[in-house]
CSV table of C-alpha atoms and ligand atoms in Angstrom, one decimal:
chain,number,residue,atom,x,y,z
A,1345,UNK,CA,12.4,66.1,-40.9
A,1346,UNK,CA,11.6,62.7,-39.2
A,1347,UNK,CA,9.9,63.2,-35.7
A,1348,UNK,CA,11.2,59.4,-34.7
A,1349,UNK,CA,14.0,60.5,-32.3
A,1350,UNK,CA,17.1,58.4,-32.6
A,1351,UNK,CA,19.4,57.4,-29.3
A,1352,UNK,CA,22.9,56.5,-29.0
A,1353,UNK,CA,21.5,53.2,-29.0
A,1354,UNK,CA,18.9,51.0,-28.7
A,1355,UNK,CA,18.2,47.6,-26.7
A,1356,UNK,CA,17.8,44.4,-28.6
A,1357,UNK,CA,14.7,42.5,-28.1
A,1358,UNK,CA,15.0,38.8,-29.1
A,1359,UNK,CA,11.2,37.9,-30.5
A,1360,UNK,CA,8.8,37.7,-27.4
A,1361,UNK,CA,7.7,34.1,-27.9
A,1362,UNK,CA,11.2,33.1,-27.4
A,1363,UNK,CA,11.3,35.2,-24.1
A,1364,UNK,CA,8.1,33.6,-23.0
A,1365,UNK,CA,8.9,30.4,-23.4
A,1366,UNK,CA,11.6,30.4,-21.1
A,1367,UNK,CA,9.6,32.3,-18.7
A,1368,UNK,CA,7.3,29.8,-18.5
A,1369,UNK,CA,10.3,27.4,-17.3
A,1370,UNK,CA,10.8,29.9,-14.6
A,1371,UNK,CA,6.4,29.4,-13.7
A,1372,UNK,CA,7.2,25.5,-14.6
A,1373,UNK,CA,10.2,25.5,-12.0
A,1374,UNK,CA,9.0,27.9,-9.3
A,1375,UNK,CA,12.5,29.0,-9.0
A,1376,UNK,CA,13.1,32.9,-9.3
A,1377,UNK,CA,16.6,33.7,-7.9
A,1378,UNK,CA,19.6,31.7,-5.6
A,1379,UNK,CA,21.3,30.2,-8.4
A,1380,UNK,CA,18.2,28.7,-10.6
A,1381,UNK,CA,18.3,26.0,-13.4
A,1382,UNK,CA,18.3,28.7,-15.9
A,1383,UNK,CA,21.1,30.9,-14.7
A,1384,UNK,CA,23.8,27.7,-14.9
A,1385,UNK,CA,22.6,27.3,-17.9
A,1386,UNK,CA,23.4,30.4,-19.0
A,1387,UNK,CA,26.4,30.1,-17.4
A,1388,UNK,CA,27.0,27.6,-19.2
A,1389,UNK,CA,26.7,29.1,-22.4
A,1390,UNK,CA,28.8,31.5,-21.9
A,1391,UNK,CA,31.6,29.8,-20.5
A,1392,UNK,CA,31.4,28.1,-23.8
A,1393,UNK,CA,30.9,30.6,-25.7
A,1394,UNK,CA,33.8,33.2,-24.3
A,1395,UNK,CA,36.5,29.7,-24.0
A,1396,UNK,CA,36.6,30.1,-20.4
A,1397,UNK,CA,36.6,28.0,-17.1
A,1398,UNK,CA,35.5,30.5,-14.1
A,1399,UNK,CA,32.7,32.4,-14.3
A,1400,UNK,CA,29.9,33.8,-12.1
A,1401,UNK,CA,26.9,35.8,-13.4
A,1402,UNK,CA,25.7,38.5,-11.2
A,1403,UNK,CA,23.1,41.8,-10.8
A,1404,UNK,CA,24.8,44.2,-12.9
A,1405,UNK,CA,28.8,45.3,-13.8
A,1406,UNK,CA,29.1,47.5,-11.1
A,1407,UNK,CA,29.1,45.1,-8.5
A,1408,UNK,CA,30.9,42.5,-10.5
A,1409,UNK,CA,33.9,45.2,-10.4
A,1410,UNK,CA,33.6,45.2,-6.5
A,1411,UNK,CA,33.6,41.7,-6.5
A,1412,UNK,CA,36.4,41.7,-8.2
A,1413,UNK,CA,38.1,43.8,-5.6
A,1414,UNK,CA,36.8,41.5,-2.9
A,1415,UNK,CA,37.8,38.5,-4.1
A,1416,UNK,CA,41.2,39.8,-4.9
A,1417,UNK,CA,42.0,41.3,-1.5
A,1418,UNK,CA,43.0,45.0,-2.4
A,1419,UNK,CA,43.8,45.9,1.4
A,1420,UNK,CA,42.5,49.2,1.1
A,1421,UNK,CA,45.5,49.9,-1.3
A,1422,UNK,CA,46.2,51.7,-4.4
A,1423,UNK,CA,44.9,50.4,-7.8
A,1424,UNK,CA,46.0,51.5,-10.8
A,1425,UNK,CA,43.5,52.9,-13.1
A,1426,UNK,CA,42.4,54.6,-16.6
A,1427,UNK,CA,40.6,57.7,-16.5
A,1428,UNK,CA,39.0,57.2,-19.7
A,1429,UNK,CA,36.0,54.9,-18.6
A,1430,UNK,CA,32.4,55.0,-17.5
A,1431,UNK,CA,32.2,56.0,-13.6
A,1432,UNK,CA,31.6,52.9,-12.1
A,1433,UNK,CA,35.3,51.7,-13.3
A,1434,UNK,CA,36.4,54.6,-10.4
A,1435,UNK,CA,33.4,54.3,-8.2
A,1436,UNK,CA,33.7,50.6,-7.7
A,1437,UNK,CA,37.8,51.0,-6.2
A,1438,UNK,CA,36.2,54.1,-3.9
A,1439,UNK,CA,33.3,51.9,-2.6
A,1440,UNK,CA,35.9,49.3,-2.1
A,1441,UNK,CA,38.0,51.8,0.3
A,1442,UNK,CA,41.1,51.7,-2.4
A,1443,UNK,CA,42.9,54.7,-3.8
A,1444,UNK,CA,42.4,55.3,-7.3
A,1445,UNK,CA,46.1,56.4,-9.1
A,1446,UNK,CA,45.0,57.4,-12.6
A,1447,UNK,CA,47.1,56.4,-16.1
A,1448,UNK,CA,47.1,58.2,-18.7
A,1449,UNK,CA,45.8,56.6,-21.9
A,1450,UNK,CA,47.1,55.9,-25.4
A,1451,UNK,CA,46.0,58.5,-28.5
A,1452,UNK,CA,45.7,55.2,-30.9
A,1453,UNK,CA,42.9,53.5,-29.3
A,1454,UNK,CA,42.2,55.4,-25.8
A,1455,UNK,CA,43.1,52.4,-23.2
A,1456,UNK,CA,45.2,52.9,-20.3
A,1457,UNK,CA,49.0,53.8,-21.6
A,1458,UNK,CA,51.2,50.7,-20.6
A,1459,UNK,CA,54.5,52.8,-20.8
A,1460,UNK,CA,53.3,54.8,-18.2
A,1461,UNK,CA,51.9,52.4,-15.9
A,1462,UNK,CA,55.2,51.6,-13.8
A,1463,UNK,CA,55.7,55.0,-12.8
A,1464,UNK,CA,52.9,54.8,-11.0
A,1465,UNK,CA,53.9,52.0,-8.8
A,1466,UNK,CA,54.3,52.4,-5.0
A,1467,UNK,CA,54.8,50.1,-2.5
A,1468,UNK,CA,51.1,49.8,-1.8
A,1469,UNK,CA,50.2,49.4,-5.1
A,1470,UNK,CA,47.7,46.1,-5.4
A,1471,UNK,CA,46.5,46.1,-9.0
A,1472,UNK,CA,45.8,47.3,-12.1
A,1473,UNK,CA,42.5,47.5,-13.1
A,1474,UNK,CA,42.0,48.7,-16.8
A,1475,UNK,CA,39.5,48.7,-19.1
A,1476,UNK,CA,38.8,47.3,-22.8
A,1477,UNK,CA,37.3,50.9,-23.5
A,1478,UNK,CA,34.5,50.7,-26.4
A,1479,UNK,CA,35.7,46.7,-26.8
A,1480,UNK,CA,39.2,47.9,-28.3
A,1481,UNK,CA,42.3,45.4,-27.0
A,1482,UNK,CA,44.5,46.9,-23.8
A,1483,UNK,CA,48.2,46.0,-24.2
A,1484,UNK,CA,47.4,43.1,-22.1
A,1485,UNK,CA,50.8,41.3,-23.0
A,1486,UNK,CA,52.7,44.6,-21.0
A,1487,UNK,CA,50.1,44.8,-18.8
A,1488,UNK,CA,50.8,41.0,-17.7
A,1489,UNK,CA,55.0,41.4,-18.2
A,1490,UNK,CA,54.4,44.4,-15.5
A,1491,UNK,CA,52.2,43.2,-13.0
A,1492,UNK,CA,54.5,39.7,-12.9
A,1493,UNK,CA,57.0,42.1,-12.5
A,1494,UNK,CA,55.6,44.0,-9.8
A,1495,UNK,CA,53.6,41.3,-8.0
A,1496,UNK,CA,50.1,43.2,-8.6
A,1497,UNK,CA,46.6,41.7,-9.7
A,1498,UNK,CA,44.9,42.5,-12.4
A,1499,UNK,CA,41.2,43.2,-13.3
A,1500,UNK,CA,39.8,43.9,-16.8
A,1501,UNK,CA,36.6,46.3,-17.1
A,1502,UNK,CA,35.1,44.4,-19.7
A,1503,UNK,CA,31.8,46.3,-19.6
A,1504,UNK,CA,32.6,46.8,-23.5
A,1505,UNK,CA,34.6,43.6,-24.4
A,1506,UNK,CA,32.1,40.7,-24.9
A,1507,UNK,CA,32.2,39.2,-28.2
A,1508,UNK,CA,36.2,40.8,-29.1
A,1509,UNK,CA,38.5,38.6,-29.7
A,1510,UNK,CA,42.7,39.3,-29.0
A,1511,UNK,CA,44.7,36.6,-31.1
A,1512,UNK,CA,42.0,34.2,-31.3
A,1513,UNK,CA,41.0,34.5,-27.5
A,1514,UNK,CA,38.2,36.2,-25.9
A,1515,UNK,CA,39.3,39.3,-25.0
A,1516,UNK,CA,37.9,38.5,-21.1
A,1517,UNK,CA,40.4,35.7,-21.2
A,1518,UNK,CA,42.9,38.3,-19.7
A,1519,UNK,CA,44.2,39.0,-16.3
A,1520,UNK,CA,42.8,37.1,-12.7
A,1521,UNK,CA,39.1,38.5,-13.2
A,1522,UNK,CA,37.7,40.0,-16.0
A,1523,UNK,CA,33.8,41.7,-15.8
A,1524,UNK,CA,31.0,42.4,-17.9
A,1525,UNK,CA,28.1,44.3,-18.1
A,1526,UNK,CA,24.8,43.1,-19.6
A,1527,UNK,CA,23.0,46.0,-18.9
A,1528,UNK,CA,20.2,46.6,-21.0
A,1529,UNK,CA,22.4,49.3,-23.3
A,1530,UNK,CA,25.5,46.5,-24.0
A,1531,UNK,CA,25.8,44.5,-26.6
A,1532,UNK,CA,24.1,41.2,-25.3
A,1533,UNK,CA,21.9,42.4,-22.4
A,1534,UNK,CA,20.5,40.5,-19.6
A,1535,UNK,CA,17.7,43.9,-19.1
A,1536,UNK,CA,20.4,44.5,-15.9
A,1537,UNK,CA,23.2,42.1,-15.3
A,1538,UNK,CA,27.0,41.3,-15.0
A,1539,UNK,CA,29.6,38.5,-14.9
A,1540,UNK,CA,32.8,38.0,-13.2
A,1541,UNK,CA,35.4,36.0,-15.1
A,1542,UNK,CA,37.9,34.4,-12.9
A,1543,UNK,CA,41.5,33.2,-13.8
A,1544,UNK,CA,42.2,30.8,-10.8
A,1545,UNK,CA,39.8,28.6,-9.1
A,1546,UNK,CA,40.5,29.4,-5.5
A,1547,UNK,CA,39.8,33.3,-6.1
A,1548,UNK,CA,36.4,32.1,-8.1
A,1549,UNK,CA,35.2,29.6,-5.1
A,1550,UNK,CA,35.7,32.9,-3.0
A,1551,UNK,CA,33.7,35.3,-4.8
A,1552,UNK,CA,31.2,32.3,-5.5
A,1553,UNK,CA,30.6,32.5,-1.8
A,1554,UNK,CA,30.9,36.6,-1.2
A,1555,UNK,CA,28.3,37.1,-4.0
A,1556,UNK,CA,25.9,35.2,-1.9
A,1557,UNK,CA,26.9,37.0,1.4
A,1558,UNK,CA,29.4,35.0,2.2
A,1559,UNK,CA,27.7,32.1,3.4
A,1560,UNK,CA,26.5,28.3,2.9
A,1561,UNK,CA,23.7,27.5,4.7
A,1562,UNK,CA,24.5,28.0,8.2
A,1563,UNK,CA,27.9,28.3,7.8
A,1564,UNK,CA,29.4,31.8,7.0
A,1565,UNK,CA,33.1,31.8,6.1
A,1566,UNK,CA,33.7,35.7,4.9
A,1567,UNK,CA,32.9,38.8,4.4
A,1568,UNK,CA,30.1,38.8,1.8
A,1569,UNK,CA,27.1,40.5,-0.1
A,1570,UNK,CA,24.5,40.1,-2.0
A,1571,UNK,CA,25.1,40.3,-6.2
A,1572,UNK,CA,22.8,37.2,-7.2
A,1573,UNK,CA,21.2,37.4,-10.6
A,1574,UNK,CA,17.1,35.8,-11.0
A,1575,UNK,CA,16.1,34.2,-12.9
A,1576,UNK,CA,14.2,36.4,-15.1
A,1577,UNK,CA,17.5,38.0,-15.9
A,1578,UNK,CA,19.2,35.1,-17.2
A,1579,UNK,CA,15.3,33.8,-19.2
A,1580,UNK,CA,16.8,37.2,-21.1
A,1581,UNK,CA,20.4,36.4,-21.7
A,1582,UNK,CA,19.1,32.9,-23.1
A,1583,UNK,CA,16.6,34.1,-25.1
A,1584,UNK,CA,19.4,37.0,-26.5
A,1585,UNK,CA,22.1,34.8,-27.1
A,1586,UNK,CA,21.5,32.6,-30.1
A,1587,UNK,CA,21.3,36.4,-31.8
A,1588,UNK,CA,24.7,37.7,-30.8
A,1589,UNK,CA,26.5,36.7,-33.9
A,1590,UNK,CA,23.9,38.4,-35.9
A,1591,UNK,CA,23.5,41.2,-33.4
A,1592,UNK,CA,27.6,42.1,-34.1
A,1593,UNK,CA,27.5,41.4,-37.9
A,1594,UNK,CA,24.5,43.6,-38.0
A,1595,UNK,CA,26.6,46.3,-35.7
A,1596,UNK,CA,29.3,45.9,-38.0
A,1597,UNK,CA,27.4,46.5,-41.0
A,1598,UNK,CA,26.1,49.9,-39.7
A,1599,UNK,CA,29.9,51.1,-38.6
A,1600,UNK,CA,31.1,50.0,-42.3
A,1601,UNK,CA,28.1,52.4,-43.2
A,1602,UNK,CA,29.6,55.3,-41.2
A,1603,UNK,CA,33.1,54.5,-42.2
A,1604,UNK,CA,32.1,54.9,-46.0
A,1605,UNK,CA,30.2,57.8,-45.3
A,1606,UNK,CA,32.5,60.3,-42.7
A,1607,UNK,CA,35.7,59.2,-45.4
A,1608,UNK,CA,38.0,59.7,-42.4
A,1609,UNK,CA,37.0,63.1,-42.2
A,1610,UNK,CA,36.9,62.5,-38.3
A,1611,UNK,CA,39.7,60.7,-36.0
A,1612,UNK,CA,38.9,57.2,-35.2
A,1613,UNK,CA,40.2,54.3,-32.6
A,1614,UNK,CA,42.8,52.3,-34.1
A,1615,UNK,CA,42.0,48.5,-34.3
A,1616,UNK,CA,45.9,46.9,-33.1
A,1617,UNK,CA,46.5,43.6,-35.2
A,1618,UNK,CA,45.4,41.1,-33.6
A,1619,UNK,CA,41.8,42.0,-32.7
A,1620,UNK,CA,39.0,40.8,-34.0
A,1621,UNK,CA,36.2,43.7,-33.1
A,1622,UNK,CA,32.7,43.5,-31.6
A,1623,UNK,CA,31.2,46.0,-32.8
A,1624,UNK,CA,30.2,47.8,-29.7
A,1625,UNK,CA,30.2,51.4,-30.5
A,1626,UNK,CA,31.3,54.2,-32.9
A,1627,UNK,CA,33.6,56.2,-31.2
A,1628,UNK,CA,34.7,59.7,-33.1
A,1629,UNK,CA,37.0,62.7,-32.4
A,1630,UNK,CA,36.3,65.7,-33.3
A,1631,UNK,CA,38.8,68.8,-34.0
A,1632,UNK,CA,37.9,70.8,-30.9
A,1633,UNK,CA,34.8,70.6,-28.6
A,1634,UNK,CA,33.3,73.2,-30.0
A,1635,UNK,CA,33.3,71.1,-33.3
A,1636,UNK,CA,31.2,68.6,-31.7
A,1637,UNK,CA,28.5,70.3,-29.5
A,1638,UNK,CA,28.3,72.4,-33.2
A,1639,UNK,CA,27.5,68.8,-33.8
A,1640,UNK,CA,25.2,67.7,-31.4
A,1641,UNK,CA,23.6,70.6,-31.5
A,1642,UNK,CA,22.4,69.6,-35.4
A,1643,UNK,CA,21.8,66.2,-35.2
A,1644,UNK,CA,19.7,67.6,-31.9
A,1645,UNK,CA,17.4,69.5,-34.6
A,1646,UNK,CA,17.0,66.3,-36.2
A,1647,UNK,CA,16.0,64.3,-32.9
A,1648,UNK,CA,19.6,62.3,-33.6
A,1649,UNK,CA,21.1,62.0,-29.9
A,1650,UNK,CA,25.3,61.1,-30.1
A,1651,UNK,CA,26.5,61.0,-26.4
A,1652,UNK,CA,29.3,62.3,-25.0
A,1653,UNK,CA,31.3,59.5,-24.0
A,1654,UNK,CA,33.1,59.2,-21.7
A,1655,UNK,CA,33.1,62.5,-20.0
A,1656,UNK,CA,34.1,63.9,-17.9
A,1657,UNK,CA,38.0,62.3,-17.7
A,1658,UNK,CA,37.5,60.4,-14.4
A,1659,UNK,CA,40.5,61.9,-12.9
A,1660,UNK,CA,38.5,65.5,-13.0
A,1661,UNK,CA,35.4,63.7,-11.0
A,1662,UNK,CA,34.8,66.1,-7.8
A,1663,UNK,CA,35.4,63.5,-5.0
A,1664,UNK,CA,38.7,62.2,-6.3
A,1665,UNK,CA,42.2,63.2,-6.1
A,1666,UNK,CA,43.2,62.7,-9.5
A,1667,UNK,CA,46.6,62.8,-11.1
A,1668,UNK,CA,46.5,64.9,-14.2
A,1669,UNK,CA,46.0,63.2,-17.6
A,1670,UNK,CA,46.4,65.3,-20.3
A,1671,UNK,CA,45.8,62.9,-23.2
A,1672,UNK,CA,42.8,61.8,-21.7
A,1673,UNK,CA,41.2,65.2,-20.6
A,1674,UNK,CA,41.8,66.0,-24.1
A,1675,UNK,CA,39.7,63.1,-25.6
A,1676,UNK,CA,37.1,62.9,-23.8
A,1677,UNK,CA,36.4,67.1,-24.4
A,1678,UNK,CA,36.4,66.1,-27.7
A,1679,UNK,CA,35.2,62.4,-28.3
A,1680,UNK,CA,31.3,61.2,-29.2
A,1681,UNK,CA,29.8,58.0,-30.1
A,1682,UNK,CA,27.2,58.0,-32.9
A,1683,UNK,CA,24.1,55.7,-32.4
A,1684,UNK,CA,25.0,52.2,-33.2
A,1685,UNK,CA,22.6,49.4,-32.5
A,1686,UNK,CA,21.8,46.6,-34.9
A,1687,UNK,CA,18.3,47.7,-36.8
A,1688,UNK,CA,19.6,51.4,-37.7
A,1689,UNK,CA,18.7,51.8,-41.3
A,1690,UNK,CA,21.7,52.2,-43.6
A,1691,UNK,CA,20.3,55.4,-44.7
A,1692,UNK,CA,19.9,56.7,-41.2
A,1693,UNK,CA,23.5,56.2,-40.4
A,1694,UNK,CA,24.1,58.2,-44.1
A,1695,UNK,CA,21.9,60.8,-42.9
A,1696,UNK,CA,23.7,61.5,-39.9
A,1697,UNK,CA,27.6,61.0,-40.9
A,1698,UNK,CA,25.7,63.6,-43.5
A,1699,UNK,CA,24.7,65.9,-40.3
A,1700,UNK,CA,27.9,65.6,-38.5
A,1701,UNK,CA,29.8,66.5,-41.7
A,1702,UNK,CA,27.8,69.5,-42.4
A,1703,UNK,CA,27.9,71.0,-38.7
G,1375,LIG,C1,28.2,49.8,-18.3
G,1375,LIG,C2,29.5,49.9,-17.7
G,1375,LIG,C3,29.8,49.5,-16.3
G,1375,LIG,C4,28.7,49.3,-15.4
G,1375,LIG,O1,27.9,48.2,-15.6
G,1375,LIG,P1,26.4,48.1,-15.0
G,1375,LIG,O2,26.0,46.8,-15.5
G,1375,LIG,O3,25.6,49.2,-15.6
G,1375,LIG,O4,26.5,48.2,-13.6
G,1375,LIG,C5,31.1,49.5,-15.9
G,1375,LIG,N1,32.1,49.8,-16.7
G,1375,LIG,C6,31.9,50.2,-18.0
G,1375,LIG,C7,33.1,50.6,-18.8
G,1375,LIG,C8,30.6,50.3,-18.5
G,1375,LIG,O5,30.4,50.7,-19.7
């Protein structure tokens, strides 16, 4: 038994000197935060790099979903959400003084359930804000046909979506804004960090200024706070992001591993036609919960640590009213992902798939 314990995942480190080196820009410059040479670069970059015209990096996710809200004027209304996410896809509409109405989600591939979505309507319905869960596709073609219908915005969670593509597009090329997370446990990381990705410009030059307090110079025009990014961040999203292709081939390369290994002994997300993956996690369902803390608690002798994600179903959380969502309860008493990061051995991701099908 190996005493190297083993995480749901693990951060990518591009090789120091390549860090340093753009660190010691930042010394060159004397710039450290307020929109430095290397953040529009990065910006750049990945404006480039995701196909898209509008977009604004920032702290962390969490705040690039309020900005989101801001910039989008919710009116303390309802918003239309999925249960099945991590807590800041709830917390964010709370701290933004709108009413969460939870959707149910889909069995295939665990995003919010479009066929349900218009039931939910009410007049003071706003938006729609649902979430690429694990980097797999929403149905954003019904998504779009109902909010046209239905005048509402809509904001993507795309915490989990950078580097999946829907029909040849980036995935955040969906709906008005679109957010990421490059916190230091995503896929390409920024140690903490977000972005916003914004469909028009108007609603971009608006959260341009309410990221920065709302204000130029001495003149303040809205409502605004603080969600700049340093420049230390974005030194890390530069030095990351000449590995992404290789980080997601090498993701790829370890789910194949589990693929071969579990047989299809467990259920697993369906990938709709369309989407080309990313690679961001290894979701599985298991038969009952008891199945899988049996799990957990043997990969647990072994140091392995799965995670139970996402739990609790957000509509359960104990300052929300939530509607019930039976699908999703269900799932996510039942639902793990296995560690997945790019440099865990082949034999390691046997070893467990071995684990989880002994358990
Ligand atoms: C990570 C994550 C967030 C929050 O992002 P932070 O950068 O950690 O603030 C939001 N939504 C989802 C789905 C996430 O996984």
């Amino acid at each position: 038994m190996s005493k190297e314990k083993i995480y749901v995942t693990q951060s990518f480190l591009p090789p120091r000197e390549e860090f340093f080196s753009l660190v010691e820009r930042i010394f060159d410059s004397g710039v450290l935060t307020n929109q430095g040479p290397l953040l529009q670069e990065l910006e750049a970059r990945l404006k480039e790099f995701l196909g898209v015209e509008h977009l604004h990096f920032l702290t962390n996710g969490t705040l690039a979903l309020q900005l989101a809200l801001q910039s989008l004027d919710m009116a303390e209304g309802e918003v239309i959400t999925t249960p099945f996410s991590y807590v800041a896809t709830t917390s964010s509409i709370l701290w933004e003084r709108c009413t969460p109405v939870f959707v149910d989600i889909e069995t295939a591939n665990f995003t919010i359930d479009a066929k349900k979505i218009e039931a939910a309507i009410t007049p003071r319905t706003r938006a729609i804000m649902a979430v690429h869960v694990f980097g797999y596709a929403c149905d954003v073609e019904a998504i779009e046909r109902i909010a046209k219908k239905h005048n509402l915005k809509v904001i993507y969670d795309g915490a989990h979506a950078f580097g999946s593509k829907f029909h040849g597009r980036s995935l955040l090329d969906y709906g008005d804004v679109s957010t990421l997370s490059f916190h230091a446990t995503k896929l390409f990381h920024t140690i903490e960090g977000g972005a916003c990705v914004v469909r028009h410009k108007h609603v971009s030059d608006k959260l341009d200024l309410q990221k920065r307090f709302g204000h130029l110079g001495d003149d303040h025009f809205c409502l605004g706070f603080n969600a700049k990014a340093s420049e230390f961040q974005a030194a890390m999203g530069l030095a990351n992001f000449p590995h992404i292709a290789e980080v997601i081939e090498k993701r790829k390369k370890v789910s194949e591993t589990y693929d071969a290994a579990l047989g299809g002994a467990l259920q697993r997300p369906a990938m709709q036609a369309g989407l080309e993956y990313n690679y961001a996690y290894y979701p599985v369902v298991f038969s009952s919960e008891q199945a899988l803390l049996k799990a957990f608690a043997k990969l647990a002798e072994h140091g392995i640590h799965a995670r139970r994600y996402f739990y609790p179903s957000l509509n359960r959380l104990p300052y929300v009213k939530g509607q019930s969502c039976p699908v999703s309860e269900d799932i996510s008493h039942r639902v793990a992902c296995l560690p997945l990061f790019p440099n865990l051995p082949a034999e390691t991701a046997e070893r467990i798939a071995r684990l989880v099908l002994e358990s």
